[in-house]
Tab-separated table of C-alpha atoms in Angstrom:
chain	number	residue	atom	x	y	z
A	1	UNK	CA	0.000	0.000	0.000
A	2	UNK	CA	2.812	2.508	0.827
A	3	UNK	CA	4.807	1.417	-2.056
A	4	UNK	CA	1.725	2.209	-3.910
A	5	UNK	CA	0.999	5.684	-2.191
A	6	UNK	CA	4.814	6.086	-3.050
A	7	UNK	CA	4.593	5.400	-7.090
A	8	UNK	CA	1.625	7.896	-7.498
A	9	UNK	CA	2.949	10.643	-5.456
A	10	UNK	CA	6.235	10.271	-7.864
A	11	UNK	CA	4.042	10.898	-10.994
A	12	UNK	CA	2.022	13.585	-9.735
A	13	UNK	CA	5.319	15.232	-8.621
A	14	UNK	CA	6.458	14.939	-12.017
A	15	UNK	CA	3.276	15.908	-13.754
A	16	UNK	CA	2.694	18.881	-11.940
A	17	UNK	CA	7.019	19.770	-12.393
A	18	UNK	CA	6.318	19.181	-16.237
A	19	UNK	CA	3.210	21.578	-16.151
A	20	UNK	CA	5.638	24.555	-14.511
A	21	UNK	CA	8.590	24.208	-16.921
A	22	UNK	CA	7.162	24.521	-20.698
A	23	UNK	CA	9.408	22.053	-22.725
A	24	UNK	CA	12.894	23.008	-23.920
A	25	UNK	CA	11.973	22.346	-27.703
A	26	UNK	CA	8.958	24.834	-27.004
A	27	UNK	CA	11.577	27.313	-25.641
A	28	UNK	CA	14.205	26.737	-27.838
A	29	UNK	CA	15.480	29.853	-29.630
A	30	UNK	CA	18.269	30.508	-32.469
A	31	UNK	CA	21.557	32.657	-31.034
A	32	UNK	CA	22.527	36.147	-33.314
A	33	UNK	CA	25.569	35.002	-35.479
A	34	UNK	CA	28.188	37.579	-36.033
A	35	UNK	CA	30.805	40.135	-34.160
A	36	UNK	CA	29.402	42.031	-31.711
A	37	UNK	CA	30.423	44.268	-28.637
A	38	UNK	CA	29.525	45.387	-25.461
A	39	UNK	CA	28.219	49.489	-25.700
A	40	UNK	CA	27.926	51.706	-22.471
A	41	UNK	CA	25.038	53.767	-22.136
A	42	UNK	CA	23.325	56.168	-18.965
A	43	UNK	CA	19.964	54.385	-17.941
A	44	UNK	CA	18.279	56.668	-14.813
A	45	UNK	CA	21.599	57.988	-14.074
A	46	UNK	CA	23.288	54.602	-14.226
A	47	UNK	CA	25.760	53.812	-16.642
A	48	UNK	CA	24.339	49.867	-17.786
A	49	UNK	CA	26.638	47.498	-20.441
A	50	UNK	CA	24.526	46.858	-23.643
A	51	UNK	CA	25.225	43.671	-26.252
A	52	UNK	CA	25.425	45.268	-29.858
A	53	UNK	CA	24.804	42.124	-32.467
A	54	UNK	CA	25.798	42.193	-35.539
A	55	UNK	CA	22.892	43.360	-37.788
A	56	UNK	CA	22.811	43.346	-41.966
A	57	UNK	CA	23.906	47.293	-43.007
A	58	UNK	CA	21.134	49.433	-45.348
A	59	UNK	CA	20.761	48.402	-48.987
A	60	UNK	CA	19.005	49.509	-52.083
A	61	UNK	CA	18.491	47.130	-54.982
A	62	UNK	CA	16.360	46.222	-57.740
A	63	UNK	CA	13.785	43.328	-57.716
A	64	UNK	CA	12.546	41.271	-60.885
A	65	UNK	CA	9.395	43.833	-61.290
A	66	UNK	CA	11.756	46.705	-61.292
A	67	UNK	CA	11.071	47.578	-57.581
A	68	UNK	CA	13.286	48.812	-55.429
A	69	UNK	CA	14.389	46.699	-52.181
A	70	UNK	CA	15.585	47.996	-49.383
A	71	UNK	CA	16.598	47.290	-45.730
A	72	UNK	CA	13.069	48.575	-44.654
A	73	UNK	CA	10.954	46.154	-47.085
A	74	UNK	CA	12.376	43.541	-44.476
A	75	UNK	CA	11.816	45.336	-41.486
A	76	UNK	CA	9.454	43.412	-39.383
A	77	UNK	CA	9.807	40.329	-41.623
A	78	UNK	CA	12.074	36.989	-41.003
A	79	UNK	CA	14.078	36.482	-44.717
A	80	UNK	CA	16.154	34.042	-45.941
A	81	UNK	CA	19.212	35.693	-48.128
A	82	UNK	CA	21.453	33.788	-51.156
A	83	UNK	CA	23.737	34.647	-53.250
A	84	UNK	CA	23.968	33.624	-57.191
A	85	UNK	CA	23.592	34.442	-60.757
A	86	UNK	CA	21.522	33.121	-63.607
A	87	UNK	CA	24.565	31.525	-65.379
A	88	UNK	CA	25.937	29.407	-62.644
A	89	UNK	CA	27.590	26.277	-63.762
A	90	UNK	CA	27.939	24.793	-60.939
A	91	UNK	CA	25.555	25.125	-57.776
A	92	UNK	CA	23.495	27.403	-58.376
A	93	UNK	CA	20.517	25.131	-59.889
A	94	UNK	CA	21.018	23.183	-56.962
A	95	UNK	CA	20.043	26.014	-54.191
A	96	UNK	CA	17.084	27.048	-56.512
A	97	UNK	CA	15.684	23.604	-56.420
A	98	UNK	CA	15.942	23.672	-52.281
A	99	UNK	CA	15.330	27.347	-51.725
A	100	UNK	CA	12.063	26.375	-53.794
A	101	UNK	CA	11.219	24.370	-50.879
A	102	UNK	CA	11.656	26.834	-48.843
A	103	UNK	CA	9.164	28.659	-50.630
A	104	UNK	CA	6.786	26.569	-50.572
A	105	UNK	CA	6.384	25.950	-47.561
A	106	UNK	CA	6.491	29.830	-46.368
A	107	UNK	CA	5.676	31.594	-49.650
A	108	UNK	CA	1.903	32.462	-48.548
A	109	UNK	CA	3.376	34.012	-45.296
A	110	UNK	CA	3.517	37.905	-45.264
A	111	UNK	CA	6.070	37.603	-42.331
A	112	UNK	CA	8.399	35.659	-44.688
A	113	UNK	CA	10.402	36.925	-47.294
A	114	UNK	CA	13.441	35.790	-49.578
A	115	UNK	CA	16.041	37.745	-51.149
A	116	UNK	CA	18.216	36.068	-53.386
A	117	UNK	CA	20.905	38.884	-54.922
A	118	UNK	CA	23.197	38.127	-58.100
A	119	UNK	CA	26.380	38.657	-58.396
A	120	UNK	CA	26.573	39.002	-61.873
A	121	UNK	CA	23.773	42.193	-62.303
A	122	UNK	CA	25.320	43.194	-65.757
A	123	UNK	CA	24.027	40.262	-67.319
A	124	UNK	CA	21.565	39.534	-65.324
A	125	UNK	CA	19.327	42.535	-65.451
A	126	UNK	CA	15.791	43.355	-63.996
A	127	UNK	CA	14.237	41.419	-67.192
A	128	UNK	CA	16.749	38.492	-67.385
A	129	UNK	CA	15.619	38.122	-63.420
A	130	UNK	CA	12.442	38.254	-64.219
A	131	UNK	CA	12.256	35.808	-66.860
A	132	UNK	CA	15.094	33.503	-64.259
A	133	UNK	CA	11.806	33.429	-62.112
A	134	UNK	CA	9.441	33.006	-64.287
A	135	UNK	CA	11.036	29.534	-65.388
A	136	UNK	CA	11.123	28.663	-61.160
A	137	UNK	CA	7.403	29.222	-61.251
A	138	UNK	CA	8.118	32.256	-59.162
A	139	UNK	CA	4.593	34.645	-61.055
A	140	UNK	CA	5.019	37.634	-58.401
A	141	UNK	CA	7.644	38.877	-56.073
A	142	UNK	CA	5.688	39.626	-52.948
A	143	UNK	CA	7.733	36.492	-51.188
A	144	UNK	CA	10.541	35.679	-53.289
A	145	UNK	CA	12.986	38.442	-54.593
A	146	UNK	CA	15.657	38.827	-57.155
A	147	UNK	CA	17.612	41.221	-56.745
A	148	UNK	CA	20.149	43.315	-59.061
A	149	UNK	CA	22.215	46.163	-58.320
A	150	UNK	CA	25.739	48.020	-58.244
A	151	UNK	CA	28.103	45.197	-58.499
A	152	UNK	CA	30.331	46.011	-55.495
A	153	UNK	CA	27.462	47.105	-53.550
A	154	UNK	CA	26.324	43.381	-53.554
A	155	UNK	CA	29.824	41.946	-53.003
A	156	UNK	CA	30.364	45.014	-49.805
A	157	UNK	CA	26.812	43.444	-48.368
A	158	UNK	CA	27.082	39.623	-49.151
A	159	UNK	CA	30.820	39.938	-47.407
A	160	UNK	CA	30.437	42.441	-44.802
A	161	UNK	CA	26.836	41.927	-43.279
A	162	UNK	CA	25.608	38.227	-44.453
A	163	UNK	CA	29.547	37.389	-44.398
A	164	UNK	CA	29.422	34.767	-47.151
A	165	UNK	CA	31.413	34.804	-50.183
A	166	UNK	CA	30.541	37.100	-52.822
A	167	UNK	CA	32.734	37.944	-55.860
A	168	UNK	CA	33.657	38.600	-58.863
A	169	UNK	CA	36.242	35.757	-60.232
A	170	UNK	CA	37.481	34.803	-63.536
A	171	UNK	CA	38.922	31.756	-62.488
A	172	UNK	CA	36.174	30.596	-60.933
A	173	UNK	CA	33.473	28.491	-62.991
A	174	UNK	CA	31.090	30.911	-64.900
A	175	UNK	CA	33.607	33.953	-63.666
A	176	UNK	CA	32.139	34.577	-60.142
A	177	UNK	CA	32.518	33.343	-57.015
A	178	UNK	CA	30.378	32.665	-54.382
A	179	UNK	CA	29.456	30.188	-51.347
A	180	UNK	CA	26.058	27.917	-51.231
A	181	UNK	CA	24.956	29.590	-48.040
A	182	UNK	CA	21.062	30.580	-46.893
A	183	UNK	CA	21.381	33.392	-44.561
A	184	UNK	CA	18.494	32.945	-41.829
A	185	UNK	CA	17.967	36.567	-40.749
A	186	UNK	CA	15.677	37.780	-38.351
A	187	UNK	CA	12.836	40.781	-37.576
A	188	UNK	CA	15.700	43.256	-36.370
A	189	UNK	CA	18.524	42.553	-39.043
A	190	UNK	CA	20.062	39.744	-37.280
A	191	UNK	CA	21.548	36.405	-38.264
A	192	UNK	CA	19.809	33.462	-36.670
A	193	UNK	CA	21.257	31.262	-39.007
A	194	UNK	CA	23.527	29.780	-41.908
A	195	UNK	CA	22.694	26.507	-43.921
A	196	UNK	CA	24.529	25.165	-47.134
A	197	UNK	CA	21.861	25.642	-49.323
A	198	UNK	CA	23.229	23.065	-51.458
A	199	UNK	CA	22.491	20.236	-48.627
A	200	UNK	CA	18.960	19.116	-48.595
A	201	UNK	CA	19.458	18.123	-44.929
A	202	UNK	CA	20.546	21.701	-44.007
A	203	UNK	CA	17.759	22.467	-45.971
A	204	UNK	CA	15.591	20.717	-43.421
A	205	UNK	CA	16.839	22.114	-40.573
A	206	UNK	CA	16.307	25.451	-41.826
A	207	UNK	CA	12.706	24.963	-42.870
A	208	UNK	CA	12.739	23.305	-39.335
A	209	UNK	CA	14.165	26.777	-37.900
A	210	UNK	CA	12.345	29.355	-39.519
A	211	UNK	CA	9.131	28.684	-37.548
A	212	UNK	CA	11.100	29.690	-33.998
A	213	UNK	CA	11.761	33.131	-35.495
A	214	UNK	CA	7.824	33.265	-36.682
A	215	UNK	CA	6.118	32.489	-33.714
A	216	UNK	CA	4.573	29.344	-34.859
């Protein structure tokens, strides 16, 4: 009888533990990727240490329907960024075929966007992009973006605030270089994330994360 008493005073010990501490999977967050510092600032008279992430720096480019993208079109949204250009050799048609995944399984979300930049805008122009999407069955660019733009404008961002590889080179198949990676990036400019885009797996995981940033 006591061992009884015993068994079920276990189980409602851990039932009502369980009920108090939510799940770690339900808690589980991304961290902000990237340098950052600690700034100083004066808080009711108190001078208080402040984490500065890294966040992605202001842009201007070009979509496929000749609109103009900028840092604030994404403001408030959770994006996924690329890097590639319509004439890739190499891996290019690979990321397309998983970032279409991607898309299809956020596309009809107005929190979710995707901003894929070349890095070859003097070929590919507004209407080559255009027609590039057409082919993915990409109709509109509310979700998915291509974007074109002043060539070292592109490299400066893809290097300096998604830090991926970004560049012109013309020993590199096709004449450019560039890495496979899908930049996760969250409602305030900040990395949550970086997935070879060439890796169906990685893929996963980032169709996986994108939800945590959402709210879902």
């Amino acid at each position: 009888m006591n061992t009884r008493f015993s068994i079920l005073g276990l189980l409602l010990i851990v039932f009502l533990f369980s009920q108090c501490f939510p799940s770690v999977e339900k808690k589980a967050t991304l961290p902000k990727l990237g340098n950052w510092h600690m700034d100083e600032k004066t808080v009711d008279g108190k001078v208080v240490q402040d984490t500065v992430y890294h966040k992605i720096a202001s842009f201007s480019f070009i979509n496929q329907e000749g609109d103009t993208i900028t840092k604030s079109s994404v403001e408030g949204k959770v994006y996924v960024a690329d890097f590639f250009f319509t004439t890739c050799p190499t891996i290019c048609p690979i990321m397309k075929k998983e970032m279409l995944r991607v898309y299809e399984e956020f596309g009809d979300n107005p929190n979710f966007k995707i901003l894929s930049h070349s890095i070859d805008p003097t070929h590919d122009t507004q209407e080559v992009l255009k027609d590039y999407a057409l082919k993915l069955g990409i109709e509109n660019a509310d979700t998915w973006n291509f974007l074109t733009g002043d060539a070292e404008k592109i490299y400066e961002i893809g290097q300096t605030s998604y830090i991926t590889t970004a560049q012109e080179d013309q020993t590199a198949p096709g004449g450019f270089l560039h890495s496979g990676a899908f930049v996760l990036v969250d409602q305030n400019g900040h990395i949550r994330g970086v997935y070879d885009g060439t890796k169906a797996k990685q893929v996963d995981q980032l169709i996986s994360d994108i939800p945590k940033l959402l709210g879902k």
